[in-house]
């Protein structure tokens, strides 16, 4: 990794752009003759400009709206974030989610996103990132490995506490992890974010939400350089969600996983690392990523692990 190119900003805080958050349904209308394959939650800067894109995939049985604060954090630093609702109910097989994400990416290639944005906000489709949380992280890796499924090329991949099933040998189909070191042939930079409490049971009745053997550690071991692995020590698998997540699923997000003391620090941490990764690998500005690596930009959480393959 080369030397910084500019002064670092505080990626763990809200950026300089005000943001808009809008929901787009997957239905044909007179104003939207080519709707997206799935309903979308879009976070975008409000000010004029051309901005890189991030496709963000939600975790297992969660709603994309549960990430609204995280999405706006990223958008405030000058990125357009597109978060599809991949399903409402799903079984163990992730094949449909992989196909749906590919379909959304190919829908973007038609140039129809511009019609959903303010006229002065322009998406830069040549600067595209893919991220996913939990099961969505596994789906993101699976799609990135299937290079012929999308017409657009991803420049970076971000796995946020990715999980590939319940345990080694109990992976959700199709399995992604091969347990062969550096086996992922991705042709892009990768950031893997982990939670220190994800592998810890909340109580004897529930398994850990990110079990050892199928979690962030295993995904990073199979990455090739350039790749990064950063783990928050005392925070859990769902601590990057909104402070308020309503409904049965929202309430259960506080009960199923071992959590930290509050969500806000972990959410700012995840948002900051996502922003630093996108600035480095989409915009060519690695200042903030190096500052995090060298401890010059203090994270809002204590770090358990920080590894770089360069």
mmCIF file of C-alpha atoms in Angstrom, residues 58-252:
data_model
loop_
_atom_site.group_PDB
_atom_site.id
_atom_site.type_symbol
_atom_site.label_atom_id
_atom_site.label_comp_id
_atom_site.label_asym_id
_atom_site.label_seq_id
_atom_site.Cartn_x
_atom_site.Cartn_y
_atom_site.Cartn_z
ATOM 1 C CA UNK A 58 -28.846 -7.311 4.244
ATOM 2 C CA UNK A 59 -28.410 -10.115 6.746
ATOM 3 C CA UNK A 60 -30.533 -13.213 7.315
ATOM 4 C CA UNK A 61 -34.252 -12.465 7.775
ATOM 5 C CA UNK A 62 -33.537 -8.770 8.284
ATOM 6 C CA UNK A 63 -35.048 -5.769 6.530
ATOM 7 C CA UNK A 64 -32.931 -3.354 4.522
ATOM 8 C CA UNK A 65 -34.544 -0.545 6.523
ATOM 9 C CA UNK A 66 -32.743 -1.812 9.651
ATOM 10 C CA UNK A 67 -29.519 -0.412 8.131
ATOM 11 C CA UNK A 68 -30.815 3.084 7.314
ATOM 12 C CA UNK A 69 -28.419 4.865 9.686
ATOM 13 C CA UNK A 70 -25.419 2.909 8.385
ATOM 14 C CA UNK A 71 -26.402 3.560 4.755
ATOM 15 C CA UNK A 72 -26.744 7.287 5.380
ATOM 16 C CA UNK A 73 -23.371 7.352 7.147
ATOM 17 C CA UNK A 74 -21.746 5.949 4.006
ATOM 18 C CA UNK A 75 -23.749 8.224 1.676
ATOM 19 C CA UNK A 76 -22.722 11.307 3.666
ATOM 20 C CA UNK A 77 -19.122 10.733 2.539
ATOM 21 C CA UNK A 78 -20.025 10.964 -1.129
ATOM 22 C CA UNK A 79 -21.371 7.575 -2.177
ATOM 23 C CA UNK A 80 -24.700 6.281 -3.480
ATOM 24 C CA UNK A 81 -25.822 3.180 -1.571
ATOM 25 C CA UNK A 82 -28.375 0.759 -3.006
ATOM 26 C CA UNK A 83 -29.792 -1.779 -0.541
ATOM 27 C CA UNK A 84 -32.223 -4.324 -2.046
ATOM 28 C CA UNK A 85 -34.738 -6.308 -0.015
ATOM 29 C CA UNK A 86 -33.679 -9.710 -1.305
ATOM 30 C CA UNK A 87 -36.438 -11.703 0.396
ATOM 31 C CA UNK A 88 -38.895 -11.644 3.269
ATOM 32 C CA UNK A 89 -38.722 -15.360 4.103
ATOM 33 C CA UNK A 90 -35.889 -17.631 2.992
ATOM 34 C CA UNK A 91 -34.708 -21.189 3.441
ATOM 35 C CA UNK A 92 -31.076 -22.278 3.724
ATOM 36 C CA UNK A 93 -30.294 -22.066 -0.014
ATOM 37 C CA UNK A 94 -28.852 -18.688 -1.101
ATOM 38 C CA UNK A 95 -28.944 -19.347 -4.851
ATOM 39 C CA UNK A 96 -31.911 -17.046 -5.473
ATOM 40 C CA UNK A 97 -30.247 -14.223 -3.535
ATOM 41 C CA UNK A 98 -27.119 -14.532 -5.665
ATOM 42 C CA UNK A 99 -29.208 -14.429 -8.847
ATOM 43 C CA UNK A 100 -31.264 -11.486 -7.564
ATOM 44 C CA UNK A 101 -28.150 -9.462 -6.758
ATOM 45 C CA UNK A 102 -26.774 -10.187 -10.234
ATOM 46 C CA UNK A 103 -30.103 -9.084 -11.744
ATOM 47 C CA UNK A 104 -29.988 -5.827 -9.774
ATOM 48 C CA UNK A 105 -26.419 -5.185 -10.949
ATOM 49 C CA UNK A 106 -27.445 -5.815 -14.553
ATOM 50 C CA UNK A 107 -30.486 -3.543 -14.102
ATOM 51 C CA UNK A 108 -28.071 -0.802 -13.052
ATOM 52 C CA UNK A 109 -26.101 -1.336 -16.267
ATOM 53 C CA UNK A 110 -29.163 -0.143 -18.245
ATOM 54 C CA UNK A 111 -28.707 3.362 -16.865
ATOM 55 C CA UNK A 112 -32.149 3.479 -15.260
ATOM 56 C CA UNK A 113 -30.913 4.513 -11.813
ATOM 57 C CA UNK A 114 -30.490 8.123 -12.901
ATOM 58 C CA UNK A 115 -34.282 8.459 -13.213
ATOM 59 C CA UNK A 116 -34.668 7.639 -9.520
ATOM 60 C CA UNK A 117 -32.132 10.190 -8.310
ATOM 61 C CA UNK A 118 -32.269 13.959 -8.102
ATOM 62 C CA UNK A 119 -31.325 15.337 -11.546
ATOM 63 C CA UNK A 120 -28.126 16.865 -10.190
ATOM 64 C CA UNK A 121 -26.922 13.593 -8.594
ATOM 65 C CA UNK A 122 -25.192 11.283 -11.071
ATOM 66 C CA UNK A 123 -24.105 7.655 -10.456
ATOM 67 C CA UNK A 124 -20.659 6.609 -11.646
ATOM 68 C CA UNK A 125 -21.181 3.022 -12.760
ATOM 69 C CA UNK A 126 -17.468 2.544 -13.415
ATOM 70 C CA UNK A 127 -16.851 2.795 -9.652
ATOM 71 C CA UNK A 128 -18.918 0.006 -8.110
ATOM 72 C CA UNK A 129 -18.519 -1.780 -4.775
ATOM 73 C CA UNK A 130 -20.354 -4.774 -3.324
ATOM 74 C CA UNK A 131 -20.957 -5.300 0.394
ATOM 75 C CA UNK A 132 -23.021 -7.641 2.502
ATOM 76 C CA UNK A 133 -23.691 -8.347 6.157
ATOM 77 C CA UNK A 134 -23.992 -11.830 7.683
ATOM 78 C CA UNK A 135 -25.651 -14.115 5.114
ATOM 79 C CA UNK A 136 -25.600 -11.122 2.766
ATOM 80 C CA UNK A 137 -21.816 -11.144 3.120
ATOM 81 C CA UNK A 138 -21.710 -14.746 1.961
ATOM 82 C CA UNK A 139 -23.940 -13.840 -0.992
ATOM 83 C CA UNK A 140 -21.645 -10.940 -1.885
ATOM 84 C CA UNK A 141 -18.604 -13.249 -1.936
ATOM 85 C CA UNK A 142 -20.507 -15.857 -3.962
ATOM 86 C CA UNK A 143 -21.519 -13.320 -6.608
ATOM 87 C CA UNK A 144 -18.034 -11.803 -6.774
ATOM 88 C CA UNK A 145 -16.632 -15.273 -7.460
ATOM 89 C CA UNK A 146 -19.137 -15.774 -10.314
ATOM 90 C CA UNK A 147 -17.526 -13.268 -12.666
ATOM 91 C CA UNK A 148 -19.775 -13.921 -15.674
ATOM 92 C CA UNK A 149 -23.096 -13.179 -13.954
ATOM 93 C CA UNK A 150 -22.870 -9.387 -14.056
ATOM 94 C CA UNK A 151 -22.341 -6.894 -16.869
ATOM 95 C CA UNK A 152 -20.755 -4.355 -14.534
ATOM 96 C CA UNK A 153 -17.422 -4.938 -12.819
ATOM 97 C CA UNK A 154 -17.000 -4.583 -9.073
ATOM 98 C CA UNK A 155 -13.829 -2.843 -7.899
ATOM 99 C CA UNK A 156 -13.997 -3.849 -4.237
ATOM 100 C CA UNK A 157 -15.791 -6.347 -2.000
ATOM 101 C CA UNK A 158 -16.692 -5.731 1.647
ATOM 102 C CA UNK A 159 -17.836 -8.558 3.905
ATOM 103 C CA UNK A 160 -19.412 -7.315 7.141
ATOM 104 C CA UNK A 161 -19.279 -10.209 9.600
ATOM 105 C CA UNK A 162 -19.960 -12.706 6.763
ATOM 106 C CA UNK A 163 -21.338 -16.118 7.738
ATOM 107 C CA UNK A 164 -21.475 -19.307 5.654
ATOM 108 C CA UNK A 165 -23.837 -21.489 7.687
ATOM 109 C CA UNK A 166 -23.914 -22.945 11.183
ATOM 110 C CA UNK A 167 -20.528 -24.700 11.277
ATOM 111 C CA UNK A 168 -17.846 -26.197 9.097
ATOM 112 C CA UNK A 169 -19.614 -28.944 7.158
ATOM 113 C CA UNK A 170 -22.971 -27.279 7.826
ATOM 114 C CA UNK A 171 -22.683 -24.495 5.285
ATOM 115 C CA UNK A 172 -25.691 -23.037 3.526
ATOM 116 C CA UNK A 173 -25.859 -24.047 -0.133
ATOM 117 C CA UNK A 174 -24.101 -23.207 -2.303
ATOM 118 C CA UNK A 175 -21.084 -23.191 0.035
ATOM 119 C CA UNK A 176 -18.507 -20.439 -0.480
ATOM 120 C CA UNK A 177 -15.737 -21.409 1.924
ATOM 121 C CA UNK A 178 -13.352 -24.079 0.635
ATOM 122 C CA UNK A 179 -10.894 -24.055 3.593
ATOM 123 C CA UNK A 180 -8.036 -23.718 1.132
ATOM 124 C CA UNK A 181 -5.883 -20.698 2.046
ATOM 125 C CA UNK A 182 -5.997 -17.818 -0.460
ATOM 126 C CA UNK A 183 -8.292 -19.791 -2.775
ATOM 127 C CA UNK A 184 -10.672 -16.914 -3.605
ATOM 128 C CA UNK A 185 -9.978 -15.746 -7.172
ATOM 129 C CA UNK A 186 -11.693 -12.357 -6.981
ATOM 130 C CA UNK A 187 -9.603 -9.867 -8.994
ATOM 131 C CA UNK A 188 -10.531 -7.084 -6.601
ATOM 132 C CA UNK A 189 -9.582 -5.674 -3.231
ATOM 133 C CA UNK A 190 -11.397 -7.151 -0.229
ATOM 134 C CA UNK A 191 -12.242 -5.815 3.223
ATOM 135 C CA UNK A 192 -13.502 -8.256 5.854
ATOM 136 C CA UNK A 193 -15.023 -6.709 8.984
ATOM 137 C CA UNK A 194 -15.608 -8.925 12.002
ATOM 138 C CA UNK A 195 -17.336 -8.791 15.382
ATOM 139 C CA UNK A 196 -15.519 -10.142 18.420
ATOM 140 C CA UNK A 197 -18.754 -11.277 20.076
ATOM 141 C CA UNK A 198 -20.258 -12.857 16.964
ATOM 142 C CA UNK A 199 -18.810 -16.255 17.850
ATOM 143 C CA UNK A 200 -20.093 -16.064 21.443
ATOM 144 C CA UNK A 201 -23.463 -17.573 22.432
ATOM 145 C CA UNK A 202 -25.944 -15.153 23.977
ATOM 146 C CA UNK A 203 -27.365 -18.005 26.080
ATOM 147 C CA UNK A 204 -27.369 -21.832 26.034
ATOM 148 C CA UNK A 205 -30.589 -21.906 23.979
ATOM 149 C CA UNK A 206 -29.215 -20.165 20.891
ATOM 150 C CA UNK A 207 -26.120 -20.862 18.802
ATOM 151 C CA UNK A 208 -23.675 -18.011 18.155
ATOM 152 C CA UNK A 209 -24.724 -15.771 15.276
ATOM 153 C CA UNK A 210 -21.308 -15.907 13.567
ATOM 154 C CA UNK A 211 -19.866 -19.300 14.575
ATOM 155 C CA UNK A 212 -16.174 -20.105 14.400
ATOM 156 C CA UNK A 213 -15.412 -22.159 11.318
ATOM 157 C CA UNK A 214 -17.754 -20.210 9.029
ATOM 158 C CA UNK A 215 -17.179 -16.588 10.021
ATOM 159 C CA UNK A 216 -15.026 -13.577 9.136
ATOM 160 C CA UNK A 217 -11.768 -15.332 10.077
ATOM 161 C CA UNK A 218 -12.406 -18.108 7.574
ATOM 162 C CA UNK A 219 -13.414 -15.721 4.800
ATOM 163 C CA UNK A 220 -10.258 -13.655 5.278
ATOM 164 C CA UNK A 221 -8.015 -16.739 5.240
ATOM 165 C CA UNK A 222 -9.217 -17.520 1.732
ATOM 166 C CA UNK A 223 -8.661 -13.982 0.400
ATOM 167 C CA UNK A 224 -5.706 -12.999 -1.744
ATOM 168 C CA UNK A 225 -3.967 -9.653 -1.551
ATOM 169 C CA UNK A 226 -4.918 -6.888 -1.445
ATOM 170 C CA UNK A 227 -7.171 -7.743 1.480
ATOM 171 C CA UNK A 228 -7.827 -6.351 4.939
ATOM 172 C CA UNK A 229 -9.325 -7.833 8.098
ATOM 173 C CA UNK A 230 -10.481 -5.616 10.958
ATOM 174 C CA UNK A 231 -12.374 -6.913 13.997
ATOM 175 C CA UNK A 232 -14.194 -4.950 16.712
ATOM 176 C CA UNK A 233 -13.488 -6.627 20.031
ATOM 177 C CA UNK A 234 -16.515 -6.116 22.291
ATOM 178 C CA UNK A 235 -19.358 -5.832 19.800
ATOM 179 C CA UNK A 236 -21.732 -8.327 18.301
ATOM 180 C CA UNK A 237 -23.040 -9.572 14.994
ATOM 181 C CA UNK A 238 -26.029 -7.207 14.804
ATOM 182 C CA UNK A 239 -24.586 -4.146 16.508
ATOM 183 C CA UNK A 240 -24.306 -2.187 13.244
ATOM 184 C CA UNK A 241 -28.095 -2.024 12.844
ATOM 185 C CA UNK A 242 -30.212 1.056 13.552
ATOM 186 C CA UNK A 243 -30.779 2.001 17.171
ATOM 187 C CA UNK A 244 -34.511 1.411 16.683
ATOM 188 C CA UNK A 245 -35.525 -1.709 14.760
ATOM 189 C CA UNK A 246 -39.261 -2.211 15.039
ATOM 190 C CA UNK A 247 -41.537 -5.195 14.683
ATOM 191 C CA UNK A 248 -40.918 -8.781 15.702
ATOM 192 C CA UNK A 249 -37.740 -9.081 13.642
ATOM 193 C CA UNK A 250 -36.453 -5.789 14.927
ATOM 194 C CA UNK A 251 -37.046 -6.723 18.548
ATOM 195 C CA UNK A 252 -35.526 -10.176 18.049
#
